[in-house]
mmCIF file of C-alpha atoms in Angstrom:
data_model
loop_
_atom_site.group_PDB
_atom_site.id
_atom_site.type_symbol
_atom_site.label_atom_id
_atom_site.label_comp_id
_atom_site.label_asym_id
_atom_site.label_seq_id
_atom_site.Cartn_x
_atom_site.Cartn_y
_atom_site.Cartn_z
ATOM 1 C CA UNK A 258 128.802 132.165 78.595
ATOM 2 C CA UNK A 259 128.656 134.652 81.483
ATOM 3 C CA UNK A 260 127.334 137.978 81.892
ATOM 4 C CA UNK A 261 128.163 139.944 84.720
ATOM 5 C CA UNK A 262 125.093 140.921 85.967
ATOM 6 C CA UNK A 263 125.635 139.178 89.063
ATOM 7 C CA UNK A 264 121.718 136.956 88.850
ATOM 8 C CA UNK A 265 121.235 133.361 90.027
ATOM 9 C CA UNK A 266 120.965 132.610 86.775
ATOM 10 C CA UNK A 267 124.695 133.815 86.510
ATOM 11 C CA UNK A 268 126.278 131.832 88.647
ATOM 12 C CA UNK A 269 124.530 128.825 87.879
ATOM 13 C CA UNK A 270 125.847 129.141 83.701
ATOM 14 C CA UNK A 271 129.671 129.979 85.192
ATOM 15 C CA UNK A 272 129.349 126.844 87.616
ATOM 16 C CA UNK A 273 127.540 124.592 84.728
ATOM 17 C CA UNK A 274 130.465 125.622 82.389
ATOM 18 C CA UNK A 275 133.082 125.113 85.196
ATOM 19 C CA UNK A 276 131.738 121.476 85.736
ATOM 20 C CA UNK A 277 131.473 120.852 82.193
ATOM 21 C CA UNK A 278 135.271 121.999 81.641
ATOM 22 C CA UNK A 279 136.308 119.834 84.785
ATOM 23 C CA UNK A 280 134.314 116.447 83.421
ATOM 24 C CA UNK A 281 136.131 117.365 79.999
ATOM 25 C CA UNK A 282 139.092 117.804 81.492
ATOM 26 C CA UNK A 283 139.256 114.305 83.277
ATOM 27 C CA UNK A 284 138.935 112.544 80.164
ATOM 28 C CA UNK A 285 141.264 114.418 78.286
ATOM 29 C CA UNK A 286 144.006 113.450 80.625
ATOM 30 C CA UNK A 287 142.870 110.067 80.807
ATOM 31 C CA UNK A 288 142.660 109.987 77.050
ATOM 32 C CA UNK A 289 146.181 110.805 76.812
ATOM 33 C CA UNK A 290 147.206 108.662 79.367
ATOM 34 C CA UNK A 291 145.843 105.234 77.619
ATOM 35 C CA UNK A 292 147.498 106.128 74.597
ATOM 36 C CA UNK A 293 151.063 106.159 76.005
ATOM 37 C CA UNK A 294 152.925 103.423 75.708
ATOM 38 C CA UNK A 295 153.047 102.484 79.594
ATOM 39 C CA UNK A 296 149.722 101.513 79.878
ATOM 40 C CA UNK A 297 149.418 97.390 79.011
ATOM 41 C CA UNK A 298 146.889 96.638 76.606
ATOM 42 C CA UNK A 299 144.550 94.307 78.740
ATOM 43 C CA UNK A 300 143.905 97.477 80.489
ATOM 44 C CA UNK A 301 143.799 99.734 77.806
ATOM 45 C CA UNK A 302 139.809 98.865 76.837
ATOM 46 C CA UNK A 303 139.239 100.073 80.764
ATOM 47 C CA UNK A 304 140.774 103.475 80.631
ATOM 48 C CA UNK A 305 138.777 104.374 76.826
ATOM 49 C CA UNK A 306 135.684 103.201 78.697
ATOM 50 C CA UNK A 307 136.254 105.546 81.498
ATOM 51 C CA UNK A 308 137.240 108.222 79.337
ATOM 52 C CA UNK A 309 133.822 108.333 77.704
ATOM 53 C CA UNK A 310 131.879 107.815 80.304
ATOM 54 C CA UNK A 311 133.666 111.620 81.410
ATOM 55 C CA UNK A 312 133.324 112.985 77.936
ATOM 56 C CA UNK A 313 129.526 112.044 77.921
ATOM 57 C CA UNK A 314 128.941 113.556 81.577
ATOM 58 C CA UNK A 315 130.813 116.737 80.071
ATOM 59 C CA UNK A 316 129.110 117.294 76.927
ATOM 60 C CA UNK A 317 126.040 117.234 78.730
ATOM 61 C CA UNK A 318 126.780 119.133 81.920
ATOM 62 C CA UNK A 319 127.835 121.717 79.024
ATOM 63 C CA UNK A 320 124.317 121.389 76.916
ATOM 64 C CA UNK A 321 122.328 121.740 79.664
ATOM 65 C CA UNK A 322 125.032 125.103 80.146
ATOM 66 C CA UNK A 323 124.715 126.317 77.228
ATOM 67 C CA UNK A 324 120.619 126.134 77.122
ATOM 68 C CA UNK A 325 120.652 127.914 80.437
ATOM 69 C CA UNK A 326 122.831 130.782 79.054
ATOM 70 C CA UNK A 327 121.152 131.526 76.079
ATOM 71 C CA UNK A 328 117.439 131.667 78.472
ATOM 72 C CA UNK A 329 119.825 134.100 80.413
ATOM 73 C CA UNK A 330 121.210 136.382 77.825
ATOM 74 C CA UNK A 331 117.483 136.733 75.629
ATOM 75 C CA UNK A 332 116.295 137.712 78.956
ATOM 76 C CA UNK A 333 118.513 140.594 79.507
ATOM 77 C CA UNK A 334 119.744 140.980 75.914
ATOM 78 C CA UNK A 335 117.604 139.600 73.633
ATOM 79 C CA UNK A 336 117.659 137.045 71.639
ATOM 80 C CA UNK A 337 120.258 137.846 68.766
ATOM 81 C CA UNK A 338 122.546 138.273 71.478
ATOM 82 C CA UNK A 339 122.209 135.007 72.872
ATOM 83 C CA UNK A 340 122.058 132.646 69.229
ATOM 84 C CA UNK A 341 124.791 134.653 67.549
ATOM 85 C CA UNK A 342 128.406 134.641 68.515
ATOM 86 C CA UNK A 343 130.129 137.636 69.762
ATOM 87 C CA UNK A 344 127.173 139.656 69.948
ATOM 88 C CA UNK A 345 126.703 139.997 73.669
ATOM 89 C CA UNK A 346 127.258 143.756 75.166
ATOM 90 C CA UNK A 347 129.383 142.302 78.055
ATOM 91 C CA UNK A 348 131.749 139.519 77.900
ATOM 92 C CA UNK A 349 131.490 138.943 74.245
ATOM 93 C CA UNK A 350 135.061 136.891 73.742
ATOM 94 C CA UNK A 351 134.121 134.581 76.799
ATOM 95 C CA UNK A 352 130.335 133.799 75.317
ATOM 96 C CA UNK A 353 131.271 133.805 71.790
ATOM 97 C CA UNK A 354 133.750 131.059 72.482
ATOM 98 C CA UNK A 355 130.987 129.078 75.016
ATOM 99 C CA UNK A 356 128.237 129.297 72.544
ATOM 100 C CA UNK A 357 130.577 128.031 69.328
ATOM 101 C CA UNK A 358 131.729 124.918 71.646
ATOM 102 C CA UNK A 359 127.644 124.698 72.469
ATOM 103 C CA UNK A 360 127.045 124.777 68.887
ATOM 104 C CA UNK A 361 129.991 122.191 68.355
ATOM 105 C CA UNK A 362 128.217 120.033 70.512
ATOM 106 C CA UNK A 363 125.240 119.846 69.473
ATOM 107 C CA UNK A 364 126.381 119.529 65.934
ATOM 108 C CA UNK A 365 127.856 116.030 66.789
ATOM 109 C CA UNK A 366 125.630 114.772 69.319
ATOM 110 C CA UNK A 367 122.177 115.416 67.724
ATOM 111 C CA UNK A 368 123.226 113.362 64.326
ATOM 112 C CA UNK A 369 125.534 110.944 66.132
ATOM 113 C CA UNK A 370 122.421 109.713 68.486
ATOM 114 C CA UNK A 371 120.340 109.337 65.213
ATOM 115 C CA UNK A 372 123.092 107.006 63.947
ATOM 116 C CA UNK A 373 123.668 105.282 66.817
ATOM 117 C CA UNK A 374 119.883 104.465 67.265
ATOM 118 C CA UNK A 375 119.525 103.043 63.892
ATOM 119 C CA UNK A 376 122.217 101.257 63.640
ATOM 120 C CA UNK A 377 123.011 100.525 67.533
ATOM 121 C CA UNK A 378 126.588 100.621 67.557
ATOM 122 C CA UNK A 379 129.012 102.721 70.038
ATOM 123 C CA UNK A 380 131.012 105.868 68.918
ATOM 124 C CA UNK A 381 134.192 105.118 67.837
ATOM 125 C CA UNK A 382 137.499 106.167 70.173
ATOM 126 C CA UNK A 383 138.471 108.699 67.075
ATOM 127 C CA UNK A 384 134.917 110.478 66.562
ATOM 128 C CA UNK A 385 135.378 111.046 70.779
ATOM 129 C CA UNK A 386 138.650 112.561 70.261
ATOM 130 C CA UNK A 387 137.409 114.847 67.464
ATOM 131 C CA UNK A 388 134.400 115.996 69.719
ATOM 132 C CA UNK A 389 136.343 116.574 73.142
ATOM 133 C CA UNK A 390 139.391 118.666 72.165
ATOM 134 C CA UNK A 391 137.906 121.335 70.300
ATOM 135 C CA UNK A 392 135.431 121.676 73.145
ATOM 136 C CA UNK A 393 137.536 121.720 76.084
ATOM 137 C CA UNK A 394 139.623 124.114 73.861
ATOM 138 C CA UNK A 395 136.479 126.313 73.813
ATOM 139 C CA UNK A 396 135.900 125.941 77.338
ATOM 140 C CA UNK A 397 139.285 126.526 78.634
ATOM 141 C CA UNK A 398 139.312 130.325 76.197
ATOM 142 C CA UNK A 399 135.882 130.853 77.460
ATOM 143 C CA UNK A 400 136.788 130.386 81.092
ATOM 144 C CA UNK A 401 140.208 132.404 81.092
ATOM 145 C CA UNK A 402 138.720 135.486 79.416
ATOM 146 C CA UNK A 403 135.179 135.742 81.508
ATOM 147 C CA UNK A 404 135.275 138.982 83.966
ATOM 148 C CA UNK A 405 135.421 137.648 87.197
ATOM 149 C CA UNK A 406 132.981 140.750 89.165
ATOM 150 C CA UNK A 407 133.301 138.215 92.770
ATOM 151 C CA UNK A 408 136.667 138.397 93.202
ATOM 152 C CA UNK A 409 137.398 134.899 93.337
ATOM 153 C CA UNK A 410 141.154 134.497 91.150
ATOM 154 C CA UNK A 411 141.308 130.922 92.364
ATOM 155 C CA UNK A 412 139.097 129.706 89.314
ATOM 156 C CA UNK A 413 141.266 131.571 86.383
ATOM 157 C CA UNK A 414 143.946 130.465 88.112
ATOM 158 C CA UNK A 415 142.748 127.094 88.069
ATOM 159 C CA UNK A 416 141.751 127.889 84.369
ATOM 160 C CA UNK A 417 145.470 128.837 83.802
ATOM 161 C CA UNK A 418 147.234 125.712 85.788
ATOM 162 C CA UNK A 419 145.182 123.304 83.509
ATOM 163 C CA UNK A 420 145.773 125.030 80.511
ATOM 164 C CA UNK A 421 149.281 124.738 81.279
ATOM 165 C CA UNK A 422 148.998 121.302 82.427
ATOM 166 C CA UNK A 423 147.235 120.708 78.928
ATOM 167 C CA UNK A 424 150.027 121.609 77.095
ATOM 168 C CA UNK A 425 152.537 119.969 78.628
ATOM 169 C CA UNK A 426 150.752 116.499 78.521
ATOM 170 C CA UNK A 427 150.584 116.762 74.264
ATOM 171 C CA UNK A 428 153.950 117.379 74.176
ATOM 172 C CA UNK A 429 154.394 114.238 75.986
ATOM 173 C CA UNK A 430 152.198 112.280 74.354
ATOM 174 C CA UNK A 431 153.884 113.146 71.240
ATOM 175 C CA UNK A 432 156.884 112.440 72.482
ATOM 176 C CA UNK A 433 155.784 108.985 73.336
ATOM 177 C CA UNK A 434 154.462 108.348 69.868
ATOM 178 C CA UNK A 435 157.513 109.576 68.374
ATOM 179 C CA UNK A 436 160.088 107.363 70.100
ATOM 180 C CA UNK A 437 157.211 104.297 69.802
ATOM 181 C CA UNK A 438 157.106 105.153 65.800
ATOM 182 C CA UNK A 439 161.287 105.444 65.709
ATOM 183 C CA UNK A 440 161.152 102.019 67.511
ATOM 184 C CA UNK A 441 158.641 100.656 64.717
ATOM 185 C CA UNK A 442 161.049 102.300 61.675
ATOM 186 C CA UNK A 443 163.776 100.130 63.289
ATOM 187 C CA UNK A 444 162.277 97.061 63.832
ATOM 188 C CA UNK A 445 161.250 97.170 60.243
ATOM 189 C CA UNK A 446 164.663 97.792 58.654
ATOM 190 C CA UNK A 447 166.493 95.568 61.136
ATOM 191 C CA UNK A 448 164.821 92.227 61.172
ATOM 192 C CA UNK A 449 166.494 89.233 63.075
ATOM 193 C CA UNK A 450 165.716 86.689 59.759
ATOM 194 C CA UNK A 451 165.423 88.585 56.611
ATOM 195 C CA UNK A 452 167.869 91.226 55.537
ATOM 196 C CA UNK A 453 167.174 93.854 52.808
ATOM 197 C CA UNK A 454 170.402 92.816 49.786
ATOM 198 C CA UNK A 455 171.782 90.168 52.034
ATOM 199 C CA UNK A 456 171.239 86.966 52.358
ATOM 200 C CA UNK A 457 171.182 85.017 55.920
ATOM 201 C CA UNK A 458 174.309 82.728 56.381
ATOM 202 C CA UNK A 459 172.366 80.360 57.855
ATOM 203 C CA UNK A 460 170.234 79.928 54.304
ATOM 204 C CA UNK A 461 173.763 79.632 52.529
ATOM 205 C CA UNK A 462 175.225 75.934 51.852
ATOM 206 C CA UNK A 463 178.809 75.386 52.186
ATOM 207 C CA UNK A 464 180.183 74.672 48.781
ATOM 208 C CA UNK A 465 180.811 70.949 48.106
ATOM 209 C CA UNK A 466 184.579 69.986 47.219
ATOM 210 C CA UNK A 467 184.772 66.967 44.590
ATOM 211 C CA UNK A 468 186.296 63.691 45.768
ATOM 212 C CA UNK A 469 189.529 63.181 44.765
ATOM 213 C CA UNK A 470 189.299 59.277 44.726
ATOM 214 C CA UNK A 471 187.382 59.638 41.538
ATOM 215 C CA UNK A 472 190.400 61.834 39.631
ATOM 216 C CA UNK A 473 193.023 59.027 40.729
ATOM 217 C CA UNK A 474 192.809 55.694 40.116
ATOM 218 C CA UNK A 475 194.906 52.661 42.272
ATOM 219 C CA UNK A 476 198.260 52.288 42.227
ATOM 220 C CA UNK A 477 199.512 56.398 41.198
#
């Protein structure tokens, strides 16, 4: 949520939503990184715990954003502009998608600290992974398509690079689910002790042969 007036106020929302996309960011990639199959599991509690301290550092980085946007659009726009989405004279792709992610926010947070109060628990690993993505989706679109008046390329660029980087690091962590699900399908079907319509040899007794002592008697 930018609008190019060039104000303090400004630079302070693009740098807020810069940090808040950066924090976001970090855990993403860690995220993705302790779900991949190379990470051992003793360690695997460490890296979620890491990834939401970044999340929660993010999401509020990008509150405290989005509350200092909206003061700086009613100012200069008023304030229909700066509660509804794609409203803004300037910049109104780039503050649409900020304030939706703001609103996103907020729509979690708010009820999820009321539940977590009365009933004192942590989020769940899942309801952090449904919060973060769309966000830092958001905030990437928000950051790529904001008019740049200063001149300074090296922050769509970096925009760009982790966008890029983004991409490439679902792939892969599909990928790694995939061949760690075909692994699964085959350990299932192929089991060392119990075949499906087969039975093991070693559960098979040999077949006994009768004596033939008691069939002929002394003497023949």
């Amino acid at each position: 949520m930018f609008s190019t007036n060039g104000t303090i106020l400004d630079i302070t929302v693009e740098g807020l939503r810069f940090l808040a996309y950066l924090l976001l960011l970090i855990g993403a990639v860690i995220g993705i990184f302790s779900n991949m199959s190379m990470i051992q599991e003793k360690y695997r509690s460490v890296w979620y715990r890491c990834r939401n301290t970044m999340v929660y550092m993010g999401l509020g980085v990008g509150i405290i954003q989005g509350l200092t946007s909206m003061v700086n659009i009613m100012i200069h726009q008023g304030w229909s502009a700066a509660i509804i989405p794609f409203t803004t004279a300037s910049g109104r792709l780039a503050n649409g998608c900020a304030l939706i992610a703001f609103y996103i926010t907020l729509a979690y947070v708010i009820p999820a600290i009321l539940l977590w109060q009365r009933r004192n628990h942590h989020p769940s690993h899942r309801f952090i992974s449904v919060l973060l993505y769309p966000v830092l989706e958001l905030l990437l679109l928000s950051g790529l398509l904001t008019r740049n008046d200063s001149g300074v390329i090296s922050i769509h660029l970096f925009y760009v690079f982790t966008g890029l980087c983004l991409i490439w690091l679902f792939v892969l962590q599909f990928m790694s689910g995939e061949s760690k699900r075909r692994r699964e399908r085959k350990h299932w079907w192929v089991s060392p002790d119990i075949k499906v319509g087969h039975h093991s040899s070693s559960n098979v007794q040999p077949e006994s042969k009768p004596d033939s002592s008691l069939f002929h008697s002394k003497g023949f």
